[in-house]
Short mmCIF file of C-alpha atoms and ligand atoms in Angstrom, two decimals:
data_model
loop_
_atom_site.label_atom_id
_atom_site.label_comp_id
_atom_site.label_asym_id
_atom_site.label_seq_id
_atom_site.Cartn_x
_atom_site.Cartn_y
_atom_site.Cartn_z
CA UNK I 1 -7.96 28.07 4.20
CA UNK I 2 -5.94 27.66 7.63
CA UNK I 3 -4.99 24.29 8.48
CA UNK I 4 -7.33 23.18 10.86
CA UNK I 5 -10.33 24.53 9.57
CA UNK I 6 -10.27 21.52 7.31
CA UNK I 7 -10.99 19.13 10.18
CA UNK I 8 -14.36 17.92 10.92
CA UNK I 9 -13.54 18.87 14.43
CA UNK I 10 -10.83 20.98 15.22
CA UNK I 11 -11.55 21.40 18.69
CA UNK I 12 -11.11 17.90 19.71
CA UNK I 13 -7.85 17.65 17.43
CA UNK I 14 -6.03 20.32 19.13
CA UNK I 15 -7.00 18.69 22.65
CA UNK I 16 -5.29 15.46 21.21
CA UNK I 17 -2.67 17.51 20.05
CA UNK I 18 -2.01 19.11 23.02
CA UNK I 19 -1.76 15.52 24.78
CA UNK I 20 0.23 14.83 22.36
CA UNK I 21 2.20 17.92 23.35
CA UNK I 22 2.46 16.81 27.02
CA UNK I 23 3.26 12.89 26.58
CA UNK I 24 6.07 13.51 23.63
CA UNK I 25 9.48 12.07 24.92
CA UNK I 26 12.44 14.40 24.92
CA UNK I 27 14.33 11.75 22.22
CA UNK I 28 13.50 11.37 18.61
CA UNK I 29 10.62 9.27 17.66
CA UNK I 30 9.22 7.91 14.22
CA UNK I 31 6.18 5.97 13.50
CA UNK I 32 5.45 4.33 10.27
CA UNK I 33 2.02 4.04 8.84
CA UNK I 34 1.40 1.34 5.72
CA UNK I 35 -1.03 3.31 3.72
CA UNK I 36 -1.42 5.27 0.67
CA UNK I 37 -4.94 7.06 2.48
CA UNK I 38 -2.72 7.42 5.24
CA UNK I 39 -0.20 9.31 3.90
CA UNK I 40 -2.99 11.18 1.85
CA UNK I 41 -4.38 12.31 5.13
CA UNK I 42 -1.40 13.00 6.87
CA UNK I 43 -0.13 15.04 3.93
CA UNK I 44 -3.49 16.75 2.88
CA UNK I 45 -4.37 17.66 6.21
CA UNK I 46 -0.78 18.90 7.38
CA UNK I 47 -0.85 16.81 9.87
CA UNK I 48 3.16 16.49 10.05
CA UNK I 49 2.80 20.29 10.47
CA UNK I 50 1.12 20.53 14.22
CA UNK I 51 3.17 17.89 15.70
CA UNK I 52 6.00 18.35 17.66
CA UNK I 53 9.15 17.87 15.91
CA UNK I 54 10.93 14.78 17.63
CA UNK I 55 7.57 12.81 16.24
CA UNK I 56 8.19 11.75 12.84
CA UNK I 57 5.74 9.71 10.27
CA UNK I 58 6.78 8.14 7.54
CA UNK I 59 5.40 6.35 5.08
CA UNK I 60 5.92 2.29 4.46
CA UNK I 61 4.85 -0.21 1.61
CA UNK I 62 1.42 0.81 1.41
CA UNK I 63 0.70 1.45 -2.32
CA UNK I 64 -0.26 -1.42 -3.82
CA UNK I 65 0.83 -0.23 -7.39
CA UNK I 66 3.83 0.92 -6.13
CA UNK I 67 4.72 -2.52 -4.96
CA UNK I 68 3.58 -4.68 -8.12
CA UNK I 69 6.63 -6.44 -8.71
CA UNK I 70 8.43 -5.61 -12.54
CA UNK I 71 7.79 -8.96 -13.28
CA UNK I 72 4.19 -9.22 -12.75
CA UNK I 73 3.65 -6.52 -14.84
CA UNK I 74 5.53 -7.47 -17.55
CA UNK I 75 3.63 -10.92 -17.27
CA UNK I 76 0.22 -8.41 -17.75
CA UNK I 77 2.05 -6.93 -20.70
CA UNK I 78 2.47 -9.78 -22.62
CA UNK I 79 -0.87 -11.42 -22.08
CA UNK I 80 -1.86 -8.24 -23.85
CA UNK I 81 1.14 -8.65 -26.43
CA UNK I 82 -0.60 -12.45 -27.28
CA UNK I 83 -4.43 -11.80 -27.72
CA UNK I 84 -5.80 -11.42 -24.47
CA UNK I 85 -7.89 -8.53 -23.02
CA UNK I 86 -6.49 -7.46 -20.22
CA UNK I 87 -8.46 -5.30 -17.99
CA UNK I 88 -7.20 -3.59 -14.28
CA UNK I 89 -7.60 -0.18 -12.70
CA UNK I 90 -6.49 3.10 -13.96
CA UNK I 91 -3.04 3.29 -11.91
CA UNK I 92 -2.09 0.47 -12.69
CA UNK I 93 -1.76 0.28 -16.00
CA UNK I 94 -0.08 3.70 -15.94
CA UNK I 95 2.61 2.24 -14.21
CA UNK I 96 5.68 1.39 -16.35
CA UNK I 97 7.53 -2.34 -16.61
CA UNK I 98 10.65 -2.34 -18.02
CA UNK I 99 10.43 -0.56 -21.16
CA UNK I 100 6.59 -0.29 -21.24
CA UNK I 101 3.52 0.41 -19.76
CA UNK I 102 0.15 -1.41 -20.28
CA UNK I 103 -0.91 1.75 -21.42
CA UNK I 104 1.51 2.53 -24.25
CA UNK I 105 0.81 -1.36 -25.18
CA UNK I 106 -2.94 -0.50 -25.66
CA UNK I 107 -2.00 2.65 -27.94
CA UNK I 108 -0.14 0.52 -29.79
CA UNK I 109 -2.72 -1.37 -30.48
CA UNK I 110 -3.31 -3.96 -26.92
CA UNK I 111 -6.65 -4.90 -25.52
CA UNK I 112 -5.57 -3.07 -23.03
CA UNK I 113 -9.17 -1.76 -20.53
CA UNK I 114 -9.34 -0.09 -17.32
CA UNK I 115 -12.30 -1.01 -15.13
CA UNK I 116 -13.01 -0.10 -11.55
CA UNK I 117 -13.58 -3.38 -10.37
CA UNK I 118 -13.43 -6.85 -10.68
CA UNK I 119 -17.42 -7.12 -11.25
CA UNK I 120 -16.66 -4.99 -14.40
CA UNK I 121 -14.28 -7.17 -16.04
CA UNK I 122 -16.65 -10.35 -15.43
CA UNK I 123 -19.16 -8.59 -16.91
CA UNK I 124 -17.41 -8.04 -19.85
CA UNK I 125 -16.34 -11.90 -20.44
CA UNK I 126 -19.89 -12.63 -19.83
CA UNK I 127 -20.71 -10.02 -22.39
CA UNK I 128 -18.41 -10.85 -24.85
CA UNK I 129 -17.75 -14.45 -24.89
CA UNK I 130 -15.48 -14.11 -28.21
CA UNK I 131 -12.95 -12.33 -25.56
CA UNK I 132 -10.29 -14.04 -23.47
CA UNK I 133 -10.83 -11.98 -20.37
CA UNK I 134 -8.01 -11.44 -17.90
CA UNK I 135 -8.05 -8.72 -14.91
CA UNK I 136 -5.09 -8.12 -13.30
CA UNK I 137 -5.61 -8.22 -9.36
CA UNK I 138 -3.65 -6.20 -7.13
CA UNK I 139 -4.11 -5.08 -4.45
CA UNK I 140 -3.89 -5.90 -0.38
CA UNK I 141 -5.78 -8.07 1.98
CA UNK I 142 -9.16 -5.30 1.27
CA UNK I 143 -9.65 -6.28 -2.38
CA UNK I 144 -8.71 -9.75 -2.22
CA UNK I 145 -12.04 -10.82 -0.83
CA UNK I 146 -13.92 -9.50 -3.89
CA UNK I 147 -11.47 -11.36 -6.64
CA UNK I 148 -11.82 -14.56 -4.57
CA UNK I 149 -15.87 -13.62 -4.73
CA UNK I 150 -15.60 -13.71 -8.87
CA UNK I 151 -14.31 -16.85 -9.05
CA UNK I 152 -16.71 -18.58 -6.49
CA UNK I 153 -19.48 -16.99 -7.91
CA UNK I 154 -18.62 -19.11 -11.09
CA UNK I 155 -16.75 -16.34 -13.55
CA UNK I 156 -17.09 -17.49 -17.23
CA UNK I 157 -14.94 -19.97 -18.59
CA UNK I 158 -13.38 -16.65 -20.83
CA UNK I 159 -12.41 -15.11 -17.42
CA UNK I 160 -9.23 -15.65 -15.00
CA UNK I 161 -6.94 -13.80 -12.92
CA UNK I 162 -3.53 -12.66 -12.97
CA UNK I 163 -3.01 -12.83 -9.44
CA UNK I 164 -0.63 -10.31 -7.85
CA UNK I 165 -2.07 -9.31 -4.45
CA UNK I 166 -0.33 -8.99 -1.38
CA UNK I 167 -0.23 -9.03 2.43
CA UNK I 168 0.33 -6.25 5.03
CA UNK I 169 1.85 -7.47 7.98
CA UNK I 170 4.88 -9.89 6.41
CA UNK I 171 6.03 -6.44 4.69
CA UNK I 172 5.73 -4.55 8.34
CA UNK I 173 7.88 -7.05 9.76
CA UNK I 174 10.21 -6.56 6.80
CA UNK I 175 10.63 -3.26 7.67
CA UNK I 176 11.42 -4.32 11.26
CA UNK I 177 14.01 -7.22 10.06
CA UNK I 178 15.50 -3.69 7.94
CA UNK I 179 15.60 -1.63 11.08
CA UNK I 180 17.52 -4.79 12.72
CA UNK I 181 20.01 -5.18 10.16
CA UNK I 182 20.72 -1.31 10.50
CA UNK I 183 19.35 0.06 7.47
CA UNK I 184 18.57 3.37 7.51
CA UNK I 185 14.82 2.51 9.48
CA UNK I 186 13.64 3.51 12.67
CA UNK I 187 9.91 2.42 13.79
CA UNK I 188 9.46 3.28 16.88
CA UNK I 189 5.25 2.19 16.53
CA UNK I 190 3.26 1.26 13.78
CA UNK I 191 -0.13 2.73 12.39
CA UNK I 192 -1.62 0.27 10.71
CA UNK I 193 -4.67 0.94 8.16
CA UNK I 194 -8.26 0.49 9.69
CA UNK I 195 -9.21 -1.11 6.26
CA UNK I 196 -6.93 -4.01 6.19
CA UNK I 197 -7.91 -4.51 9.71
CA UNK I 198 -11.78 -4.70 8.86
CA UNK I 199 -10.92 -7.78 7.13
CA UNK I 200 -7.89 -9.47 9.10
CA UNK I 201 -8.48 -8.32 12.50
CA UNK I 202 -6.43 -7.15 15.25
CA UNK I 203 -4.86 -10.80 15.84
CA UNK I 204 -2.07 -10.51 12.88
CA UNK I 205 -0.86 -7.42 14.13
CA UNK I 206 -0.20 -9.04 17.96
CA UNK I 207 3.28 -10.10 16.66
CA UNK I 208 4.86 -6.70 16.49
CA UNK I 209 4.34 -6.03 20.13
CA UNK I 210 4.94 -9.55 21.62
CA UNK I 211 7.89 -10.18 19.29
CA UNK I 212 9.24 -7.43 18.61
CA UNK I 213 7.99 -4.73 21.57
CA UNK I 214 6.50 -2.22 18.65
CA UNK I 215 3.66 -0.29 20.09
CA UNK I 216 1.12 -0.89 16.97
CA UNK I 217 -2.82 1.01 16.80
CA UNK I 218 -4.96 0.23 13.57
CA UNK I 219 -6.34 3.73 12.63
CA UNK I 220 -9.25 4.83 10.66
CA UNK I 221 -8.56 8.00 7.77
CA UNK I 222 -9.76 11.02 9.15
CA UNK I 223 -7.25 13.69 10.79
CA UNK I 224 -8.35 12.96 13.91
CA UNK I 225 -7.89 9.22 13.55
CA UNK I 226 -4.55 9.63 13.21
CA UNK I 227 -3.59 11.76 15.49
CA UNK I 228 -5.65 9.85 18.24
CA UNK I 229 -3.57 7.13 17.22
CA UNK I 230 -0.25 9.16 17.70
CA UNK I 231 -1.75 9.85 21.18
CA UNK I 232 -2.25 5.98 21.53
CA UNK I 233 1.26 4.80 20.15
CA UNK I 234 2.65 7.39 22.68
CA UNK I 235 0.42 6.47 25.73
CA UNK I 236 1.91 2.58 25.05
CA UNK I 237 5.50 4.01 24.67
CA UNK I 238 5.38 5.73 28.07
CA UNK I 239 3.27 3.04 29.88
CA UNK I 240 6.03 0.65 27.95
CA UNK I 241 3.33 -1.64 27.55
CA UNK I 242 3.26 -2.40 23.66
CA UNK I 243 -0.23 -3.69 22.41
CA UNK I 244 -2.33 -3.55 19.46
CA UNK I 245 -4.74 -0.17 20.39
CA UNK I 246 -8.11 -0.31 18.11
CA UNK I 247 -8.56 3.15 17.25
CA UNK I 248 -11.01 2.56 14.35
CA UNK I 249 -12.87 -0.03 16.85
CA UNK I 250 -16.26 2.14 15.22
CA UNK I 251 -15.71 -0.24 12.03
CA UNK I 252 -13.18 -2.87 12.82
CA UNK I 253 -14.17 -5.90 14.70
CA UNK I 254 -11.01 -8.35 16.83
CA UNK I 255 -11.99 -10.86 14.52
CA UNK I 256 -12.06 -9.01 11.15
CA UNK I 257 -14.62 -9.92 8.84
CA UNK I 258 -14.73 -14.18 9.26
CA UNK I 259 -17.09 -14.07 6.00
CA UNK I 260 -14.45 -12.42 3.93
CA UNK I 261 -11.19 -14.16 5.67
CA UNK I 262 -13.02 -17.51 4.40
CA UNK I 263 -13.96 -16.38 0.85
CA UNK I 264 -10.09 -15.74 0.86
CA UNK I 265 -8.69 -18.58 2.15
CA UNK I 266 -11.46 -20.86 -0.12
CA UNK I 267 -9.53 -19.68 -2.89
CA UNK I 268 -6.12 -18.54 -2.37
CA UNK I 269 -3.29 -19.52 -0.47
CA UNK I 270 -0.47 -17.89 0.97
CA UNK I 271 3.02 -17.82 -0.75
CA UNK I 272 6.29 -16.30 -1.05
CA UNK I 273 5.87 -13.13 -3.29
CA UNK I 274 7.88 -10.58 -4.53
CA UNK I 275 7.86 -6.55 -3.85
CA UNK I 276 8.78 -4.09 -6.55
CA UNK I 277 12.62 -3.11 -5.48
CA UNK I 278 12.72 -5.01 -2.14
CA UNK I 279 12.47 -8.58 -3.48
CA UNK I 280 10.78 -11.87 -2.00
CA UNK I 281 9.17 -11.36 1.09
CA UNK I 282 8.43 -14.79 2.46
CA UNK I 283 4.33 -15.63 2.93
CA UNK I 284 3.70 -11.97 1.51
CA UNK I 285 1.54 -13.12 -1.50
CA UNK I 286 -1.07 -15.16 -2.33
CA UNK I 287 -1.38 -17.70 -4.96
CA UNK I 288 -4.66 -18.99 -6.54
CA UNK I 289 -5.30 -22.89 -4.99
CA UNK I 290 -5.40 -26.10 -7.30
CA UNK I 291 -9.11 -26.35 -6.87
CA UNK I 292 -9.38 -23.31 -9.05
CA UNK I 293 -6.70 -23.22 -11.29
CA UNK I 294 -9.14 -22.85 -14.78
CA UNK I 295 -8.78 -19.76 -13.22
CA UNK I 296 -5.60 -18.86 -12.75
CA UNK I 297 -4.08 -16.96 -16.18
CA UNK I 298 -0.31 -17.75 -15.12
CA UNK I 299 -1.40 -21.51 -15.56
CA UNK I 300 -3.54 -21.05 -18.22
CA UNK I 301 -1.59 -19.48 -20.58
CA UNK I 302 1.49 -20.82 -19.37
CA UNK I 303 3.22 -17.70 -19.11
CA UNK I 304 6.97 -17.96 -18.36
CA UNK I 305 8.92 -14.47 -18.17
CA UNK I 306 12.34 -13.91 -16.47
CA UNK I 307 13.76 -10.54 -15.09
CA UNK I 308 16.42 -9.40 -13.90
CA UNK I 309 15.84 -7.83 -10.64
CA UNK I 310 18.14 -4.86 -11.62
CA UNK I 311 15.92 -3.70 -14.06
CA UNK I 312 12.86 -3.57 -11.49
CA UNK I 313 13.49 0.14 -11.38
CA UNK I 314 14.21 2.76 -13.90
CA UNK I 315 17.73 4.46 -13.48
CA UNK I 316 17.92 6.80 -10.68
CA UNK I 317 14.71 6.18 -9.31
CA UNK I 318 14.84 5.61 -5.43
CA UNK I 319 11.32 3.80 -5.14
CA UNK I 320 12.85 0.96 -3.08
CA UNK I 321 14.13 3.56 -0.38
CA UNK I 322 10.65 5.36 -0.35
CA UNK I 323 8.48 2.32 -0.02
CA UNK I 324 10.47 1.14 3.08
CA UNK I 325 10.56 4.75 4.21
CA UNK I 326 14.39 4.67 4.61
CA UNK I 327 14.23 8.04 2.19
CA UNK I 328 11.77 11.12 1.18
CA UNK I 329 10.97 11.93 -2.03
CA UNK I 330 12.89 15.43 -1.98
CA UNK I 331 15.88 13.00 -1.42
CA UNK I 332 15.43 11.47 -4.91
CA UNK I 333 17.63 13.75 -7.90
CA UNK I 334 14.70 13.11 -9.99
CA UNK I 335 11.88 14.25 -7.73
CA UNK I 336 9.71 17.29 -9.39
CA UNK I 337 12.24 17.51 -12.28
CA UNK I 338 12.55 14.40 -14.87
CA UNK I 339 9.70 12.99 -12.54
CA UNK I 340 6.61 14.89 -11.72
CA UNK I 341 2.66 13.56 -12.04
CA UNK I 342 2.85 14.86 -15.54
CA UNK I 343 5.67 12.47 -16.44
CA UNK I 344 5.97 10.26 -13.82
CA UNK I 345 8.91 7.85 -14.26
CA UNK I 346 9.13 5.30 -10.99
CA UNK I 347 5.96 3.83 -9.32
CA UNK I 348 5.63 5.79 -6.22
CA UNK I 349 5.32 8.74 -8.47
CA UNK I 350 2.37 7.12 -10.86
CA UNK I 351 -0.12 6.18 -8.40
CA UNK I 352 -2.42 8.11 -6.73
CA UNK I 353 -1.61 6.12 -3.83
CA UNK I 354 2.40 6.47 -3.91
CA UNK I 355 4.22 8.70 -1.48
CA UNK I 356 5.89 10.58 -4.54
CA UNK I 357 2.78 11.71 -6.08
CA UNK I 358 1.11 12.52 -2.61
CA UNK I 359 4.22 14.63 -1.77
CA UNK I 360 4.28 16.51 -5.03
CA UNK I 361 0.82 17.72 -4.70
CA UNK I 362 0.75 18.82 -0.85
CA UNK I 363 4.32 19.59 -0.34
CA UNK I 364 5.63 18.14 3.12
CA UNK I 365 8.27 20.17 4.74
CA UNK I 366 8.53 19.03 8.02
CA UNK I 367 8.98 15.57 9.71
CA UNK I 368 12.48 15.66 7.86
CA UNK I 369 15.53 15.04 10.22
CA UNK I 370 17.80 17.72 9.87
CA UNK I 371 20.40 15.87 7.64
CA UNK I 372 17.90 15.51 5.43
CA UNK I 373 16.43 18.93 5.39
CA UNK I 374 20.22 20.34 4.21
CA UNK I 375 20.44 17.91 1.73
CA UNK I 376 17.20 19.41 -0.29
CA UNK I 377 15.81 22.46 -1.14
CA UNK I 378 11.92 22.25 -0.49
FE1 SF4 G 401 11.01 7.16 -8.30
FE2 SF4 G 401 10.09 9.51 -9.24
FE3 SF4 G 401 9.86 8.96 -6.68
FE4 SF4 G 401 12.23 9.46 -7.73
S1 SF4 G 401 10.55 10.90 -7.57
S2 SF4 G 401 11.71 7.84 -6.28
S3 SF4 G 401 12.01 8.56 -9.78
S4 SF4 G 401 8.88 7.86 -8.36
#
């Protein structure tokens, strides 16, 4: 099927497109989105393909189980190890910890259960009260609301959480503290994802422009909400007038959703928290508050486990450049040969969500500087 007959409306895309076309400066420009549906889109749709080729998108930390810190998950793995039924989605207990992953713990013999939700795994400690229930909740700012929602609505006394969800923009302004330091990062706007936004706002984002002069548009998932929000990040380049643009202002409100933001902060509070292969990223996580701590499994089953940060990735693996989008997958020597979606063997390439597995299914060629286009064969 040609490319653009997969857009809902390919008329208005190539207009954008062509503005697009017309406002691209002559220099090199990248933007970063922080979403695994974004770079789904991007990818799926071709997106890359019809721009011109001084834009560049990349991808950022926006795969939640590609960011679930080694430790976290090996904290998962032996609640399962001791007795306890421990229940989270499908990716993540795919992903592997540092010799295992949840699933190889439940075939060897772990009560080890993938639900789809957090509802399902409170339903199952209500269900089975002879059952120390424990989901594992990752995930950013769009599913914390509904973990905080268990717990207020009075989970069983069988149920906690192993906490391990994190927050959007301290990791974008990682990524602009890398670009300062001169790592191999260049963010020349942001895209930020439309459902984070539905909950947070537009008022968390206001930093990256007023700090740090980084045009930044919050973006719903079809084609042609990204590219409009190209078109945006470029109108607020050439204007030089960096804001926070509301492209997806059809769902997402200035204030977010007040309901959920208090659900949140009623039960969690905001802490220092570690990313898979980056490290601590201060205020990035969130920690369940004293009020509730029946609830919390880290306190309730006093679960101590050390790692050393070098193991956080297997050997080889190049996760940590891809998730801060200083490399693309092609760039990794394991990419499509030890590690494919058959055998995946580093994070990004295990989740649906992670920019490995999205390239190895749609195949991006372009937005690849030229360096990096000689260094791999595509
Ligand atoms: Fe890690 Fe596999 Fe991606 Fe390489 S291709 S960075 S090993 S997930």
């Amino acid at each position: 099927m040609p490319l653009l007959e997969r857009f809902r409306d390919r008329e208005i895309v190539n207009r954008i497109v062509k503005g697009i076309k017309e406002h691209a400066p002559k220099k090199k420009v990248k933007f970063c989105h922080v979403c695994g549906t974004h770079e789904i889109t991007i990818s799926k749709n071709g997106l890359r393909d019809i721009l011109p080729d001084n834009i560049e998108i990349f991808a950022g930390p926006g795969c939640p189980v590609c960011i679930t810190p080694v430790k976290e998950i090996e904290e998962a793995i032996w609640l399962a190890e001791n007795g306890i039924t421990l229940t989270s989605f499908g990716d993540m207990v795919r992903v592997p910890g540092i010799n295992k992953s949840l699933l190889e713990i439940k075939s060897e013999g772990g009560d080890v259960r993938i639900v789809y939700s957090v509802r399902d795994a409170v339903r199952l400690a209500e269900k089975r009260p002879d059952l120390e229930v424990v989901f594992f909740a990752i995930g950013f700012e769009t599913t914390v609301p509904t973990t905080a929602l268990a717990i207020l609505n009075e989970a069983p006394n069988n149920f906690s959480l192993l906490s391990s969800h994190r927050l959007i923009p301290p990791a974008m302004e990682l990524m602009l503290y890398l670009q300062s330091m001169g790592i191999d990062v260049q963010i020349d706007g942001f895209i930020a994802p439309g459902h984070v936004a539905t909950i947070i706002g537009l008022r968390p984002y206001n930093r990256f422009p007023e700090i740090y002069g980084i045009p930044t548009v919050i973006a719903g998932f079809e084609p042609v909400d990204v590219i409009f929000a190209i078109f945006m990040l470029l109108k607020q380049m050439n204007q030089k007038r960096p804001g926070v643009d509301n492209e997806y202002c059809r769902v997402v409100k200035p204030d977010g959703n007040p309901r959920a933001l208090k659900v949140m902060n009623e039960v969690y509070k905001v802490t220092d928290g570690d990313w898979r292969g980056i490290g601590r990223i201060p205020g990035s996580a969130l920690g369940i508050r004293e009020k509730y701590v029946r609830y919390d499994a880290r306190e309730k089953y006093d679960i101590s486990i050390k790692v050393e940060e070098s193991k956080a990735l297997p050997p080889n693996c190049i996760c940590h450049f891809i998730i801060v989008g200083a490399a693309y997958p092609p760039e990794c020597p394991l990419y499509m040969k030890s590690c494919n979606p058959a055998h995946p063997v580093g994070p990004c390439m295990v989740s649906r969500e992670g920019t490995c597995n999205i390239w190895s299914k749609y195949r991006n060629k372009k937005g690849l500087s030229k360096e990096t286009k000689n260094k791999i064969l595509l």
